[in-house]
Amino acid sequence: PARRVVRALRKGLSATAKDTETAVRLARAVQQPITTGRQIAVTSIRGGAGKSTVAALLSLTFAHYRADPVLAIEADPSLGTLPRLFGAGEVRWTFADLARILDPSMRVTDVTGYLLPFTGGGWLLPGSQGAVGAQLDLDAYRIVMTSLRRWFGTTVVDCETLPAEVARTAMTTTQARVLVAPATAAGVATTRTVLDWIGGLHRSMLPTTVVALAYTSPGMGVDPRKAAEYLGVGGAAVLPLPYDRALAEGGEIRTALLAQGTREAALALAAEAMD
């Protein structure tokens, strides 16, 4: 029995050391120096997949690990869920408001007056004030994304669901894209269709695409390994995001309340998108 205990302890220490090594490697990937602003689009094929939740998790992770300014942009203004996920208070200025006043002579301190701060030192640009049916103009999107690149090292864009025009533009103009797929048979099948479309645009886009396989409710039975084999076409990475009751509630994301597996999954997604 003593020998079995010793073997178990050694095995546990070995697993702990391996987990620590993995966490350090992922953290270094997230923190790697970048010479130009990194813009990452997050979208999905349908609503309810967890797209905004993934965008918020990525933004919080980047803000925690990186020293340069992080910006979260809500380019899906119809319901305005991103401010709620960040626990933001009153929304006074929106994407469209900032697009109208942006000027080359402005300084970063002028711009942040139109943004909302969130935990970790990041900034949020809301898409709307929660009005149903709000629309985002494609020209406004291009103005904001081009202008803000010089001030923010990392920008996470919460896009509309595909095939909306802004979402299609974001998918093809950002350095990386995260496609959120519900962990269901239908979700995996439709996401594969989107990946085939991305590959048809340019094969080089697939290696910089990450599929977040989102388990948004307990008991979702899709095998992550089989899903990864089916979705990992052309070099796209497929990473699972496990079910987390704290996220399922849909309120403000408090990282301290998230399960360890959720925090590890968010770090892995951020590392893959940044790398």
mmCIF file of N, CA and C in Angstrom, residues 77-176:
data_model
loop_
_atom_site.group_PDB
_atom_site.id
_atom_site.type_symbol
_atom_site.label_atom_id
_atom_site.label_comp_id
_atom_site.label_asym_id
_atom_site.label_seq_id
_atom_site.Cartn_x
_atom_site.Cartn_y
_atom_site.Cartn_z
ATOM 1 N N PRO A 77 -25.043 45.302 -32.588
ATOM 2 C CA PRO A 77 -25.758 46.268 -31.754
ATOM 3 C C PRO A 77 -27.216 45.948 -31.474
ATOM 4 N N SER A 78 -27.742 44.874 -32.033
ATOM 5 C CA SER A 78 -29.195 44.678 -31.976
ATOM 6 C C SER A 78 -29.730 44.502 -30.562
ATOM 7 N N LEU A 79 -28.953 43.879 -29.673
ATOM 8 C CA LEU A 79 -29.443 43.668 -28.304
ATOM 9 C C LEU A 79 -28.521 44.271 -27.250
ATOM 10 N N GLY A 80 -27.265 44.511 -27.578
ATOM 11 C CA GLY A 80 -26.362 45.153 -26.641
ATOM 12 C C GLY A 80 -26.053 44.320 -25.410
ATOM 13 N N THR A 81 -25.657 43.038 -25.612
ATOM 14 C CA THR A 81 -25.404 42.157 -24.475
ATOM 15 C C THR A 81 -24.000 42.288 -23.905
ATOM 16 N N LEU A 82 -23.046 42.777 -24.680
ATOM 17 C CA LEU A 82 -21.661 42.820 -24.217
ATOM 18 C C LEU A 82 -21.471 43.712 -22.988
ATOM 19 N N PRO A 83 -22.077 44.906 -22.926
ATOM 20 C CA PRO A 83 -21.936 45.704 -21.699
ATOM 21 C C PRO A 83 -22.420 44.958 -20.456
ATOM 22 N N ARG A 84 -23.505 44.202 -20.571
ATOM 23 C CA ARG A 84 -24.001 43.442 -19.417
ATOM 24 C C ARG A 84 -22.994 42.391 -18.970
ATOM 25 N N LEU A 85 -22.356 41.728 -19.921
ATOM 26 C CA LEU A 85 -21.376 40.705 -19.571
ATOM 27 C C LEU A 85 -20.158 41.297 -18.864
ATOM 28 N N PHE A 86 -19.848 42.552 -19.172
ATOM 29 C CA PHE A 86 -18.736 43.230 -18.507
ATOM 30 C C PHE A 86 -19.169 43.928 -17.222
ATOM 31 N N GLY A 87 -20.459 43.910 -16.927
ATOM 32 C CA GLY A 87 -20.939 44.596 -15.737
ATOM 33 C C GLY A 87 -20.895 46.108 -15.866
ATOM 34 N N ALA A 88 -21.001 46.606 -17.114
ATOM 35 C CA ALA A 88 -20.938 48.049 -17.348
ATOM 36 C C ALA A 88 -22.219 48.724 -16.887
ATOM 37 N N GLY A 89 -22.091 49.977 -16.492
ATOM 38 C CA GLY A 89 -23.254 50.744 -16.071
ATOM 39 C C GLY A 89 -23.959 51.372 -17.260
ATOM 40 N N GLU A 90 -24.314 52.615 -17.136
ATOM 41 C CA GLU A 90 -25.053 53.312 -18.189
ATOM 42 C C GLU A 90 -24.213 53.468 -19.448
ATOM 43 N N VAL A 91 -24.811 53.172 -20.603
ATOM 44 C CA VAL A 91 -24.157 53.352 -21.896
ATOM 45 C C VAL A 91 -24.554 54.705 -22.460
ATOM 46 N N ARG A 92 -23.589 55.612 -22.535
ATOM 47 C CA ARG A 92 -23.867 56.956 -23.053
ATOM 48 C C ARG A 92 -23.480 57.092 -24.518
ATOM 49 N N TRP A 93 -22.358 56.461 -24.907
ATOM 50 C CA TRP A 93 -21.854 56.608 -26.270
ATOM 51 C C TRP A 93 -21.767 55.233 -26.923
ATOM 52 N N THR A 94 -22.001 55.193 -28.221
ATOM 53 C CA THR A 94 -22.013 53.930 -28.943
ATOM 54 C C THR A 94 -21.046 53.971 -30.120
ATOM 55 N N PHE A 95 -20.949 52.831 -30.785
ATOM 56 C CA PHE A 95 -20.105 52.684 -31.962
ATOM 57 C C PHE A 95 -20.377 53.793 -32.982
ATOM 58 N N ALA A 96 -21.649 54.005 -33.286
ATOM 59 C CA ALA A 96 -22.016 54.998 -34.296
ATOM 60 C C ALA A 96 -21.631 56.408 -33.852
ATOM 61 N N ASP A 97 -21.777 56.711 -32.555
ATOM 62 C CA ASP A 97 -21.402 58.032 -32.047
ATOM 63 C C ASP A 97 -19.910 58.290 -32.247
ATOM 64 N N LEU A 98 -19.088 57.302 -31.914
ATOM 65 C CA LEU A 98 -17.644 57.474 -32.053
ATOM 66 C C LEU A 98 -17.242 57.596 -33.512
ATOM 67 N N ALA A 99 -17.886 56.834 -34.395
ATOM 68 C CA ALA A 99 -17.558 56.897 -35.824
ATOM 69 C C ALA A 99 -17.792 58.295 -36.380
ATOM 70 N N ARG A 100 -18.782 58.998 -35.846
ATOM 71 C CA ARG A 100 -19.107 60.333 -36.367
ATOM 72 C C ARG A 100 -18.085 61.391 -35.947
ATOM 73 N N ILE A 101 -17.409 61.195 -34.817
ATOM 74 C CA ILE A 101 -16.531 62.261 -34.322
ATOM 75 C C ILE A 101 -15.038 61.946 -34.459
ATOM 76 N N LEU A 102 -14.696 60.718 -34.884
ATOM 77 C CA LEU A 102 -13.286 60.361 -34.992
ATOM 78 C C LEU A 102 -12.562 61.286 -35.959
ATOM 79 N N ASP A 103 -11.374 61.721 -35.515
ATOM 80 C CA ASP A 103 -10.591 62.661 -36.308
ATOM 81 C C ASP A 103 -9.115 62.303 -36.131
ATOM 82 N N PRO A 104 -8.280 62.436 -37.181
ATOM 83 C CA PRO A 104 -6.862 62.078 -37.067
ATOM 84 C C PRO A 104 -6.116 62.857 -35.978
ATOM 85 N N SER A 105 -6.613 64.038 -35.628
ATOM 86 C CA SER A 105 -5.927 64.853 -34.622
ATOM 87 C C SER A 105 -6.229 64.402 -33.191
ATOM 88 N N MET A 106 -7.169 63.482 -33.009
ATOM 89 C CA MET A 106 -7.556 63.054 -31.673
ATOM 90 C C MET A 106 -6.454 62.234 -31.014
ATOM 91 N N ARG A 107 -6.375 62.365 -29.696
ATOM 92 C CA ARG A 107 -5.446 61.567 -28.902
ATOM 93 C C ARG A 107 -6.218 60.435 -28.241
ATOM 94 N N VAL A 108 -5.479 59.468 -27.698
ATOM 95 C CA VAL A 108 -6.130 58.323 -27.078
ATOM 96 C C VAL A 108 -6.989 58.750 -25.895
ATOM 97 N N THR A 109 -6.569 59.796 -25.186
ATOM 98 C CA THR A 109 -7.367 60.280 -24.058
ATOM 99 C C THR A 109 -8.695 60.866 -24.522
ATOM 100 N N ASP A 110 -8.728 61.392 -25.739
ATOM 101 C CA ASP A 110 -9.996 61.875 -26.288
ATOM 102 C C ASP A 110 -10.934 60.704 -26.600
ATOM 103 N N VAL A 111 -10.357 59.633 -27.108
ATOM 104 C CA VAL A 111 -11.152 58.477 -27.511
ATOM 105 C C VAL A 111 -11.712 57.731 -26.301
ATOM 106 N N THR A 112 -10.891 57.539 -25.265
ATOM 107 C CA THR A 112 -11.348 56.755 -24.114
ATOM 108 C C THR A 112 -12.511 57.422 -23.381
ATOM 109 N N GLY A 113 -12.725 58.699 -23.628
ATOM 110 C CA GLY A 113 -13.893 59.352 -23.049
ATOM 111 C C GLY A 113 -15.197 58.806 -23.589
ATOM 112 N N TYR A 114 -15.122 58.124 -24.737
ATOM 113 C CA TYR A 114 -16.309 57.524 -25.346
ATOM 114 C C TYR A 114 -16.402 56.022 -25.074
ATOM 115 N N LEU A 115 -15.454 55.497 -24.290
ATOM 116 C CA LEU A 115 -15.413 54.059 -24.013
ATOM 117 C C LEU A 115 -15.752 53.774 -22.554
ATOM 118 N N LEU A 116 -16.046 52.510 -22.261
ATOM 119 C CA LEU A 116 -16.325 52.067 -20.900
ATOM 120 C C LEU A 116 -15.179 51.183 -20.422
ATOM 121 N N PRO A 117 -14.592 51.459 -19.260
ATOM 122 C CA PRO A 117 -13.513 50.601 -18.756
ATOM 123 C C PRO A 117 -14.070 49.289 -18.209
ATOM 124 N N PHE A 118 -13.279 48.230 -18.314
ATOM 125 C CA PHE A 118 -13.673 46.977 -17.683
ATOM 126 C C PHE A 118 -12.484 46.372 -16.941
ATOM 127 N N THR A 119 -12.739 45.361 -16.153
ATOM 128 C CA THR A 119 -11.757 44.762 -15.259
ATOM 129 C C THR A 119 -10.487 44.366 -15.991
ATOM 130 N N GLY A 120 -9.350 44.728 -15.411
ATOM 131 C CA GLY A 120 -8.065 44.363 -15.984
ATOM 132 C C GLY A 120 -7.427 45.475 -16.778
ATOM 133 N N GLY A 121 -8.115 46.583 -16.936
ATOM 134 C CA GLY A 121 -7.547 47.711 -17.663
ATOM 135 C C GLY A 121 -7.976 47.793 -19.110
ATOM 136 N N GLY A 122 -8.977 47.003 -19.508
ATOM 137 C CA GLY A 122 -9.450 47.044 -20.880
ATOM 138 C C GLY A 122 -10.549 48.083 -21.077
ATOM 139 N N TRP A 123 -10.933 48.254 -22.346
ATOM 140 C CA TRP A 123 -11.949 49.244 -22.709
ATOM 141 C C TRP A 123 -13.006 48.588 -23.588
ATOM 142 N N LEU A 124 -14.239 49.059 -23.456
ATOM 143 C CA LEU A 124 -15.372 48.533 -24.212
ATOM 144 C C LEU A 124 -16.028 49.634 -25.011
ATOM 145 N N LEU A 125 -16.283 49.360 -26.293
ATOM 146 C CA LEU A 125 -17.065 50.257 -27.147
ATOM 147 C C LEU A 125 -18.396 49.578 -27.429
ATOM 148 N N PRO A 126 -19.492 49.994 -26.783
ATOM 149 C CA PRO A 126 -20.797 49.358 -26.995
ATOM 150 C C PRO A 126 -21.319 49.607 -28.409
ATOM 151 N N GLY A 127 -22.155 48.682 -28.870
ATOM 152 C CA GLY A 127 -22.737 48.827 -30.196
ATOM 153 C C GLY A 127 -24.020 49.637 -30.193
ATOM 154 N N SER A 128 -24.717 49.643 -29.050
ATOM 155 C CA SER A 128 -25.967 50.386 -28.956
ATOM 156 C C SER A 128 -26.287 50.614 -27.495
ATOM 157 N N GLN A 129 -27.381 51.265 -27.272
ATOM 158 C CA GLN A 129 -27.856 51.477 -25.906
ATOM 159 C C GLN A 129 -28.943 50.469 -25.547
ATOM 160 N N GLY A 130 -28.881 49.308 -26.211
ATOM 161 C CA GLY A 130 -29.824 48.236 -25.923
ATOM 162 C C GLY A 130 -31.097 48.291 -26.731
ATOM 163 N N ALA A 131 -31.153 49.154 -27.733
ATOM 164 C CA ALA A 131 -32.366 49.285 -28.535
ATOM 165 C C ALA A 131 -32.523 48.089 -29.467
ATOM 166 N N VAL A 132 -33.719 47.549 -29.537
ATOM 167 C CA VAL A 132 -33.996 46.426 -30.434
ATOM 168 C C VAL A 132 -34.014 46.932 -31.874
ATOM 169 N N GLY A 133 -33.338 46.193 -32.758
ATOM 170 C CA GLY A 133 -33.340 46.556 -34.166
ATOM 171 C C GLY A 133 -32.281 47.563 -34.567
ATOM 172 N N ALA A 134 -31.362 47.915 -33.659
ATOM 173 C CA ALA A 134 -30.287 48.847 -34.011
ATOM 174 C C ALA A 134 -29.413 48.232 -35.093
ATOM 175 N N GLN A 135 -28.936 49.067 -36.002
ATOM 176 C CA GLN A 135 -28.129 48.607 -37.119
ATOM 177 C C GLN A 135 -26.747 49.245 -37.065
ATOM 178 N N LEU A 136 -25.764 48.535 -37.642
ATOM 179 C CA LEU A 136 -24.400 49.050 -37.707
ATOM 180 C C LEU A 136 -24.019 49.243 -39.165
ATOM 181 N N ASP A 137 -23.645 50.458 -39.507
ATOM 182 C CA ASP A 137 -23.284 50.801 -40.872
ATOM 183 C C ASP A 137 -21.884 50.273 -41.185
ATOM 184 N N LEU A 138 -21.710 49.687 -42.372
ATOM 185 C CA LEU A 138 -20.423 49.112 -42.738
ATOM 186 C C LEU A 138 -19.336 50.179 -42.819
ATOM 187 N N ASP A 139 -19.669 51.371 -43.329
ATOM 188 C CA ASP A 139 -18.681 52.444 -43.392
ATOM 189 C C ASP A 139 -18.239 52.870 -41.997
ATOM 190 N N ALA A 140 -19.190 52.918 -41.066
ATOM 191 C CA ALA A 140 -18.847 53.262 -39.686
ATOM 192 C C ALA A 140 -17.909 52.217 -39.097
ATOM 193 N N TYR A 141 -18.165 50.959 -39.391
ATOM 194 C CA TYR A 141 -17.291 49.894 -38.894
ATOM 195 C C TYR A 141 -15.866 50.072 -39.413
ATOM 196 N N ARG A 142 -15.737 50.339 -40.682
ATOM 197 C CA ARG A 142 -14.406 50.489 -41.273
ATOM 198 C C ARG A 142 -13.671 51.691 -40.688
ATOM 199 N N ILE A 143 -14.383 52.791 -40.474
ATOM 200 C CA ILE A 143 -13.763 53.993 -39.900
ATOM 201 C C ILE A 143 -13.222 53.707 -38.501
ATOM 202 N N VAL A 144 -14.049 53.090 -37.679
ATOM 203 C CA VAL A 144 -13.652 52.826 -36.294
ATOM 204 C C VAL A 144 -12.500 51.836 -36.236
ATOM 205 N N MET A 145 -12.574 50.752 -36.966
ATOM 206 C CA MET A 145 -11.534 49.732 -36.903
ATOM 207 C C MET A 145 -10.196 50.260 -37.412
ATOM 208 N N THR A 146 -10.219 51.069 -38.454
ATOM 209 C CA THR A 146 -8.982 51.631 -38.990
ATOM 210 C C THR A 146 -8.391 52.675 -38.049
ATOM 211 N N SER A 147 -9.231 53.499 -37.471
ATOM 212 C CA SER A 147 -8.755 54.603 -36.626
ATOM 213 C C SER A 147 -8.217 54.117 -35.284
ATOM 214 N N LEU A 148 -8.873 53.127 -34.672
ATOM 215 C CA LEU A 148 -8.496 52.711 -33.324
ATOM 216 C C LEU A 148 -7.318 51.755 -33.290
ATOM 217 N N ARG A 149 -6.914 51.255 -34.430
ATOM 218 C CA ARG A 149 -5.815 50.289 -34.477
ATOM 219 C C ARG A 149 -4.526 50.856 -33.902
ATOM 220 N N ARG A 150 -4.298 52.149 -34.066
ATOM 221 C CA ARG A 150 -3.019 52.724 -33.622
ATOM 222 C C ARG A 150 -2.927 52.866 -32.116
ATOM 223 N N TRP A 151 -4.040 52.782 -31.397
ATOM 224 C CA TRP A 151 -4.033 53.004 -29.950
ATOM 225 C C TRP A 151 -4.160 51.721 -29.135
ATOM 226 N N PHE A 152 -4.671 50.655 -29.723
ATOM 227 C CA PHE A 152 -4.948 49.448 -28.951
ATOM 228 C C PHE A 152 -4.189 48.258 -29.534
ATOM 229 N N GLY A 153 -3.413 47.629 -28.678
ATOM 230 C CA GLY A 153 -2.610 46.501 -29.141
ATOM 231 C C GLY A 153 -3.466 45.327 -29.561
ATOM 232 N N THR A 154 -4.522 45.057 -28.820
ATOM 233 C CA THR A 154 -5.397 43.924 -29.114
ATOM 234 C C THR A 154 -6.852 44.387 -29.129
ATOM 235 N N THR A 155 -7.559 44.046 -30.182
ATOM 236 C CA THR A 155 -8.975 44.394 -30.307
ATOM 237 C C THR A 155 -9.778 43.133 -30.574
ATOM 238 N N VAL A 156 -10.792 42.898 -29.754
ATOM 239 C CA VAL A 156 -11.701 41.760 -29.934
ATOM 240 C C VAL A 156 -13.039 42.304 -30.412
ATOM 241 N N VAL A 157 -13.499 41.817 -31.561
ATOM 242 C CA VAL A 157 -14.724 42.314 -32.174
ATOM 243 C C VAL A 157 -15.831 41.282 -32.035
ATOM 244 N N ASP A 158 -16.881 41.627 -31.280
ATOM 245 C CA ASP A 158 -18.063 40.780 -31.158
ATOM 246 C C ASP A 158 -18.982 41.101 -32.327
ATOM 247 N N CYS A 159 -18.948 40.262 -33.365
ATOM 248 C CA CYS A 159 -19.672 40.538 -34.611
ATOM 249 C C CYS A 159 -21.108 40.028 -34.568
ATOM 250 N N GLU A 160 -21.882 40.481 -35.533
ATOM 251 C CA GLU A 160 -23.201 39.896 -35.760
ATOM 252 C C GLU A 160 -23.023 38.454 -36.238
ATOM 253 N N THR A 161 -24.092 37.680 -36.180
ATOM 254 C CA THR A 161 -24.015 36.323 -36.703
ATOM 255 C C THR A 161 -23.924 36.370 -38.232
ATOM 256 N N LEU A 162 -23.273 35.379 -38.778
ATOM 257 C CA LEU A 162 -23.179 35.268 -40.231
ATOM 258 C C LEU A 162 -24.545 34.923 -40.816
ATOM 259 N N PRO A 163 -24.864 35.370 -42.040
ATOM 260 C CA PRO A 163 -23.989 36.018 -43.009
ATOM 261 C C PRO A 163 -24.129 37.541 -43.052
ATOM 262 N N ALA A 164 -24.326 38.212 -41.940
ATOM 263 C CA ALA A 164 -24.452 39.669 -41.928
ATOM 264 C C ALA A 164 -23.215 40.319 -42.572
ATOM 265 N N GLU A 165 -23.431 41.475 -43.197
ATOM 266 C CA GLU A 165 -22.383 42.115 -43.985
ATOM 267 C C GLU A 165 -21.176 42.494 -43.143
ATOM 268 N N VAL A 166 -21.406 43.095 -41.966
ATOM 269 C CA VAL A 166 -20.286 43.489 -41.114
ATOM 270 C C VAL A 166 -19.509 42.267 -40.646
ATOM 271 N N ALA A 167 -20.214 41.195 -40.309
ATOM 272 C CA ALA A 167 -19.542 39.963 -39.879
ATOM 273 C C ALA A 167 -18.666 39.403 -40.994
ATOM 274 N N ARG A 168 -19.173 39.394 -42.221
ATOM 275 C CA ARG A 168 -18.369 38.898 -43.347
ATOM 276 C C ARG A 168 -17.131 39.758 -43.545
ATOM 277 N N THR A 169 -17.294 41.073 -43.411
ATOM 278 C CA THR A 169 -16.152 41.972 -43.557
ATOM 279 C C THR A 169 -15.128 41.748 -42.452
ATOM 280 N N ALA A 170 -15.609 41.602 -41.225
ATOM 281 C CA ALA A 170 -14.709 41.377 -40.098
ATOM 282 C C ALA A 170 -13.941 40.073 -40.255
ATOM 283 N N MET A 171 -14.606 39.041 -40.725
ATOM 284 C CA MET A 171 -13.952 37.746 -40.885
ATOM 285 C C MET A 171 -12.803 37.807 -41.887
ATOM 286 N N THR A 172 -12.925 38.676 -42.889
ATOM 287 C CA THR A 172 -11.916 38.716 -43.950
ATOM 288 C C THR A 172 -10.872 39.804 -43.765
ATOM 289 N N THR A 173 -11.025 40.685 -42.767
ATOM 290 C CA THR A 173 -10.082 41.802 -42.612
ATOM 291 C C THR A 173 -9.316 41.775 -41.297
ATOM 292 N N THR A 174 -9.638 40.871 -40.387
ATOM 293 C CA THR A 174 -8.917 40.780 -39.122
ATOM 294 C C THR A 174 -7.779 39.760 -39.243
ATOM 295 N N GLN A 175 -6.840 39.844 -38.293
ATOM 296 C CA GLN A 175 -5.698 38.934 -38.334
ATOM 297 C C GLN A 175 -6.063 37.513 -37.903
ATOM 298 N N ALA A 176 -7.108 37.381 -37.103
ATOM 299 C CA ALA A 176 -7.561 36.065 -36.656
ATOM 300 C C ALA A 176 -9.064 36.116 -36.469
#
